[in-house]
mmCIF file of C-alpha atoms and ligand atoms in Angstrom:
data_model
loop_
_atom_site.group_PDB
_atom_site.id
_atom_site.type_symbol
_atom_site.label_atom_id
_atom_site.label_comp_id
_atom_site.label_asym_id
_atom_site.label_seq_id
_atom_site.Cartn_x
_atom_site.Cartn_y
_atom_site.Cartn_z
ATOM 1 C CA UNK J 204 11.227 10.897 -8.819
ATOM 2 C CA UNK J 205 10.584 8.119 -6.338
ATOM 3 C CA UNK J 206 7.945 5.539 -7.918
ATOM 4 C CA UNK J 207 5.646 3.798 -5.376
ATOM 5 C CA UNK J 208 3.109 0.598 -5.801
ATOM 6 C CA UNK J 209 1.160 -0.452 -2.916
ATOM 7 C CA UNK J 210 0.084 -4.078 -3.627
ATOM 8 C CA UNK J 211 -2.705 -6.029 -1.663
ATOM 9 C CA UNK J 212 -4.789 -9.104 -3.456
ATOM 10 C CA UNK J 213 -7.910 -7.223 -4.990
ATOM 11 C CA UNK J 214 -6.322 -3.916 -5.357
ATOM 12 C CA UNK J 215 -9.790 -2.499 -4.642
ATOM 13 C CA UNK J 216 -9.767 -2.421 -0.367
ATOM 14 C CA UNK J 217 -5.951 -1.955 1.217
ATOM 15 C CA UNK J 218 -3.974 -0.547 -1.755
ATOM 16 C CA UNK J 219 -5.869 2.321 -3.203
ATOM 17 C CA UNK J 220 -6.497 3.573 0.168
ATOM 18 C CA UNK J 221 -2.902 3.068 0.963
ATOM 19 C CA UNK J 222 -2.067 5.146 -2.055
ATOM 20 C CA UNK J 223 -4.348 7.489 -1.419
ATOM 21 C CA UNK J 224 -3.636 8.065 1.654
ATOM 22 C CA UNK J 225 0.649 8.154 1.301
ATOM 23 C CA UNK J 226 -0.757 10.864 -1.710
ATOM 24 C CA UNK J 227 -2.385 12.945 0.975
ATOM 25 C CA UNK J 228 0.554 12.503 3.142
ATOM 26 C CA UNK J 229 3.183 13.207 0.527
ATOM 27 C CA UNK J 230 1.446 16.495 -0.634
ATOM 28 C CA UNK J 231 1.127 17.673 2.776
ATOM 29 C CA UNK J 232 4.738 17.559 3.606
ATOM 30 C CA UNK J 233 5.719 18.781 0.034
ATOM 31 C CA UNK J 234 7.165 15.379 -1.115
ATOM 32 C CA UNK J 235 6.843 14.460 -4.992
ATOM 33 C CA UNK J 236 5.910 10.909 -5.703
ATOM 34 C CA UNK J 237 4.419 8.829 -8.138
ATOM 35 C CA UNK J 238 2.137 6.374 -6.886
ATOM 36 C CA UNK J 239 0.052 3.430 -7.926
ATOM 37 C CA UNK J 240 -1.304 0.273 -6.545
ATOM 38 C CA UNK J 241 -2.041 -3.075 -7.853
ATOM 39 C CA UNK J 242 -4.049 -6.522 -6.955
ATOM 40 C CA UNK J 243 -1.958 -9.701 -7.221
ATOM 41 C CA UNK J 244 -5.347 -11.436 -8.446
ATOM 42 C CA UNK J 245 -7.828 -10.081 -11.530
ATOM 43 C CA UNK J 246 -11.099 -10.439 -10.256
ATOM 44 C CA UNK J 247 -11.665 -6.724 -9.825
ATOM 45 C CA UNK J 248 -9.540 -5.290 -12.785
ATOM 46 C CA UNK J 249 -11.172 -2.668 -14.140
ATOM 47 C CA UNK J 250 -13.631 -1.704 -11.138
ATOM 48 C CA UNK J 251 -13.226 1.782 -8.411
ATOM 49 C CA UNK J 252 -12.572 0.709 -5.282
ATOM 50 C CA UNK J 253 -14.596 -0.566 -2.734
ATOM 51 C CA UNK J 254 -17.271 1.561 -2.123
ATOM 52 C CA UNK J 255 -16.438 0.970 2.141
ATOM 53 C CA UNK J 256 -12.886 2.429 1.429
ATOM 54 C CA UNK J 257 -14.071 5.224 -0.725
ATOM 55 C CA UNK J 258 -16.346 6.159 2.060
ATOM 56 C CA UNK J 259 -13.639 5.802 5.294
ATOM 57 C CA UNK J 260 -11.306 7.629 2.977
ATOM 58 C CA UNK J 261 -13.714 10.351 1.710
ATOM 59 C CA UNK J 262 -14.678 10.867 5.435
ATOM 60 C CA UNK J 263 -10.882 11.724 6.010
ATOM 61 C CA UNK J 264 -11.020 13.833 3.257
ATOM 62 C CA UNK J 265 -9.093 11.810 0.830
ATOM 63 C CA UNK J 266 -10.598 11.309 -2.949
ATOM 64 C CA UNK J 267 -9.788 7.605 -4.078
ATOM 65 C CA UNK J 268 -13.185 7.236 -6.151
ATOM 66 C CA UNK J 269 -11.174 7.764 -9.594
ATOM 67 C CA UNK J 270 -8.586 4.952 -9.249
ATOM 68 C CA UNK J 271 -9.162 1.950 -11.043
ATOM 69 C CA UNK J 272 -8.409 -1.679 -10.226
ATOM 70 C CA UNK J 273 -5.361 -3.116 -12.374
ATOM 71 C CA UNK J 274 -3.390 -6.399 -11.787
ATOM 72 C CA UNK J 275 0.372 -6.102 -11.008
ATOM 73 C CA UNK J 276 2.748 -6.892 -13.813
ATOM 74 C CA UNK J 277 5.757 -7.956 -14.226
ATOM 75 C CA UNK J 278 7.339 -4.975 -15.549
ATOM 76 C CA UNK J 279 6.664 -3.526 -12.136
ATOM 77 C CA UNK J 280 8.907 -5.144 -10.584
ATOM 78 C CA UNK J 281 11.617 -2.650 -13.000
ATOM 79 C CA UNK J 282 9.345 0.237 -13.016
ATOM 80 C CA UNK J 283 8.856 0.702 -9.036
ATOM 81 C CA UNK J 284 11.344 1.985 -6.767
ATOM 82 C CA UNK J 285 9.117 0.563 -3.515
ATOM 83 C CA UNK J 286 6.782 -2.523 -3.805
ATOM 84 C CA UNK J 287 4.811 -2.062 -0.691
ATOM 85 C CA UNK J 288 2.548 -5.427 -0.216
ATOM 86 C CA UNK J 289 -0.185 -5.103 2.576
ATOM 87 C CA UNK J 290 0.105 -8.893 3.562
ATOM 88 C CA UNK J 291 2.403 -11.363 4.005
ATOM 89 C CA UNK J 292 0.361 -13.786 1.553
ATOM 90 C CA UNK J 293 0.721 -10.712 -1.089
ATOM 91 C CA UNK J 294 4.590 -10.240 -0.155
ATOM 92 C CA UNK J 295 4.976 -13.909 -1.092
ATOM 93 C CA UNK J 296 2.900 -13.931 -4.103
ATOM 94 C CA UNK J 297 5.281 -11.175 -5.613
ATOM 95 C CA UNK J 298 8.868 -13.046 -4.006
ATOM 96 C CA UNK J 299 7.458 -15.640 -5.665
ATOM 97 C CA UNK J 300 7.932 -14.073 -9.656
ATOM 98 C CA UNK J 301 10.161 -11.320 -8.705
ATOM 99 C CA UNK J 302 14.028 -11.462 -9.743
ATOM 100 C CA UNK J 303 16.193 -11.667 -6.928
ATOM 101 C CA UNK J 304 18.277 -8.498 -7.918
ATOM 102 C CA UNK J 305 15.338 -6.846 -7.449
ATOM 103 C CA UNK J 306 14.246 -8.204 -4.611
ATOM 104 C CA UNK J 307 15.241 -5.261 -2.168
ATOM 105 C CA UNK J 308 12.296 -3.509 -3.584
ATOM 106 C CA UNK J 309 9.651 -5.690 -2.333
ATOM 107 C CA UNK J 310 9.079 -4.756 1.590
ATOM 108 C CA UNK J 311 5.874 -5.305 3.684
ATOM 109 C CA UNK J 312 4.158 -2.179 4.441
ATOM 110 C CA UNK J 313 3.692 -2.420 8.062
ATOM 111 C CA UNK J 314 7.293 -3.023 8.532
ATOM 112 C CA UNK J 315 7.528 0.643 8.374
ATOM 113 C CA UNK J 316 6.333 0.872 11.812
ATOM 114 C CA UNK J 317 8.430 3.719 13.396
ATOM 115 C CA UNK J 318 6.719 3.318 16.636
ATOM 116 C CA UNK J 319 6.463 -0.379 18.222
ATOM 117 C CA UNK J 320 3.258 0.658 19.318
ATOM 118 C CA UNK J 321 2.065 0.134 15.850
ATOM 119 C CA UNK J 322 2.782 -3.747 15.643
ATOM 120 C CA UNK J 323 1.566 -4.196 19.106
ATOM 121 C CA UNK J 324 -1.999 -2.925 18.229
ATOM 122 C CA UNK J 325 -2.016 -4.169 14.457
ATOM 123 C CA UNK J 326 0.116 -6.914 14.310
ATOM 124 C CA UNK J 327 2.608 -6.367 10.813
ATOM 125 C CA UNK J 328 -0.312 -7.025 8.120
ATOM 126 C CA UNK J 329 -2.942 -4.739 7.259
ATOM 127 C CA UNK J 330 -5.741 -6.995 7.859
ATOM 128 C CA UNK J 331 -8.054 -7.790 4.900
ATOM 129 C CA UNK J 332 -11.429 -5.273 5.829
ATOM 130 C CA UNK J 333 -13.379 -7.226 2.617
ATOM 131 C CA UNK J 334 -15.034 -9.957 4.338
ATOM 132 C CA UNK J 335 -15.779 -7.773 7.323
ATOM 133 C CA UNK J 336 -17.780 -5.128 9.210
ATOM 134 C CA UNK J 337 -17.342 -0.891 8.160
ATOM 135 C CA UNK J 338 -14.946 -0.857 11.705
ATOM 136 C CA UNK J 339 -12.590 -3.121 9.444
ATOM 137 C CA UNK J 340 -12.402 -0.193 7.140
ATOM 138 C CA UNK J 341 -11.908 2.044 10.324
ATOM 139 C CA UNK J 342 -9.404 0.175 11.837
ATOM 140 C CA UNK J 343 -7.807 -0.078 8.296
ATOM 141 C CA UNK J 344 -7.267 3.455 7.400
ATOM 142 C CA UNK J 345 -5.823 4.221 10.870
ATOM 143 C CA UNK J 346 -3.588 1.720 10.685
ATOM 144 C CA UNK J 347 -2.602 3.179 7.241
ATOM 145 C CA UNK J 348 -2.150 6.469 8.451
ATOM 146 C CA UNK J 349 0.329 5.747 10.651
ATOM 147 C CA UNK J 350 2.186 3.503 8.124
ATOM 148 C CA UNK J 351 2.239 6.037 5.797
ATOM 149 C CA UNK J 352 3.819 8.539 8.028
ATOM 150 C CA UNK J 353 6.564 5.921 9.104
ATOM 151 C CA UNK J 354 6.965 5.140 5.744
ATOM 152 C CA UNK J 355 7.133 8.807 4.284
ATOM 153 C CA UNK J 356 10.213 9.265 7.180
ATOM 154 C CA UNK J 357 12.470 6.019 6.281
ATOM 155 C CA UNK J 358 12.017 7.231 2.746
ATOM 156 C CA UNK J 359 13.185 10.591 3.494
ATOM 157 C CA UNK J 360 16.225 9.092 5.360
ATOM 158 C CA UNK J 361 17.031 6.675 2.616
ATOM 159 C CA UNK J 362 16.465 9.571 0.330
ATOM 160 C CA UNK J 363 19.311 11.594 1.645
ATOM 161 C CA UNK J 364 21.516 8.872 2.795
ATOM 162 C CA UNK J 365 21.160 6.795 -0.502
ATOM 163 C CA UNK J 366 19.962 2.976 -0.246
HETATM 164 P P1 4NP W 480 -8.082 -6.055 -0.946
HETATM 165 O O1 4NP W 480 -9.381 -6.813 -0.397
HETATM 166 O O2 4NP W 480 -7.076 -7.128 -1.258
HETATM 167 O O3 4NP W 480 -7.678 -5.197 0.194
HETATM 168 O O4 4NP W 480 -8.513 -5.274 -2.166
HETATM 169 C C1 4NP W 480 -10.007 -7.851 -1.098
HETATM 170 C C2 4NP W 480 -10.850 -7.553 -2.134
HETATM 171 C C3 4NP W 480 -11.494 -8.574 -2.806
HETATM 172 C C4 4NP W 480 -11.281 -9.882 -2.434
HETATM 173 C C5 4NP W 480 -10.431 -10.181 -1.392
HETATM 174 C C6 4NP W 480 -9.790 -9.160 -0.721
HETATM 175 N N1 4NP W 480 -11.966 -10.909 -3.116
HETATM 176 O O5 4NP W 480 -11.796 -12.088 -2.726
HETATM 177 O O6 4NP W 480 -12.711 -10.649 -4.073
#
């Protein structure tokens, strides 16, 4: 089965609403996959997410109040078919310690941006909501919603055509 980390730097704003939202998305359209996210710093490890993501999330009817904060590992990096970072800081954190034959797994989530109209009105980051305003978390989870969707179609392309 197709293993998935979404990776962002607290692992408690952009990633567990990323994976709970490619979750909803997944189950919807009948695709199995295992998902997880991680923080490329500790400060949160241990903690639910933020309590702004659990509430954008819950208001789309997505559950994310059970995951817990981790830190990513190393052994992702062999675990992991897709390494999905939400930032280019985070996608350069993990370049940085991951071994170049597995490089190819490491790819910026909003690259998956089957519609240009996506990187026009978001730019290719998901922008950091923590220091911000609830719209942040708005803005966020729309943006990840349509990330997810472009995502969940490359991956059912590269499913069937092999990668
Ligand atoms: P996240 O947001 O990377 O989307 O989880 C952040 C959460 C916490 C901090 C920064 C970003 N922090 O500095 O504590």
């Amino acid at each position: 089965m197709t293993k998935v980390l979404t990776v962002c730097l607290g692992n408690i704003c952009r990633s567990p609403a990323a994976q709970g939202i490619l979750q909803a998305k997944a189950d919807e359209k009948g695709i199995e996959l295992v998902l997880d996210s991680a923080g490329t710093a500790a400060y949160h490890v241990g903690n639910p997410p933020d309590t702004r993501s659990i509430g954008e999330l819950s208001r789309r009817g997505i559950d994310i109040s059970k995951q817990r904060a981790r830190q990513f590992a190393q052994a992702d990096f062999e675990e992991f078919d897709w390494i999905l970072p939400m930032d280019h800081s985070n996608l350069n954190n993990l370049m940085r310690i991951c071994p170049e034959h597995l490089q190819y797994k490491v790819q910026l989530f909003g690259g998956f941006s089957a519609d240009s109209k996506i990187i026009s009105q978001y730019g290719e980051e998901v922008a950091d909501p923590y220091y911000g305003n609830d719209k942040g978390f708005v803005d966020m989870a729309d943006h990840l919603e349509l990330l997810a969707e472009s995502f969940l179609q490359t991956l059912s392309k590269t499913e069937s055509h092999g990668r």
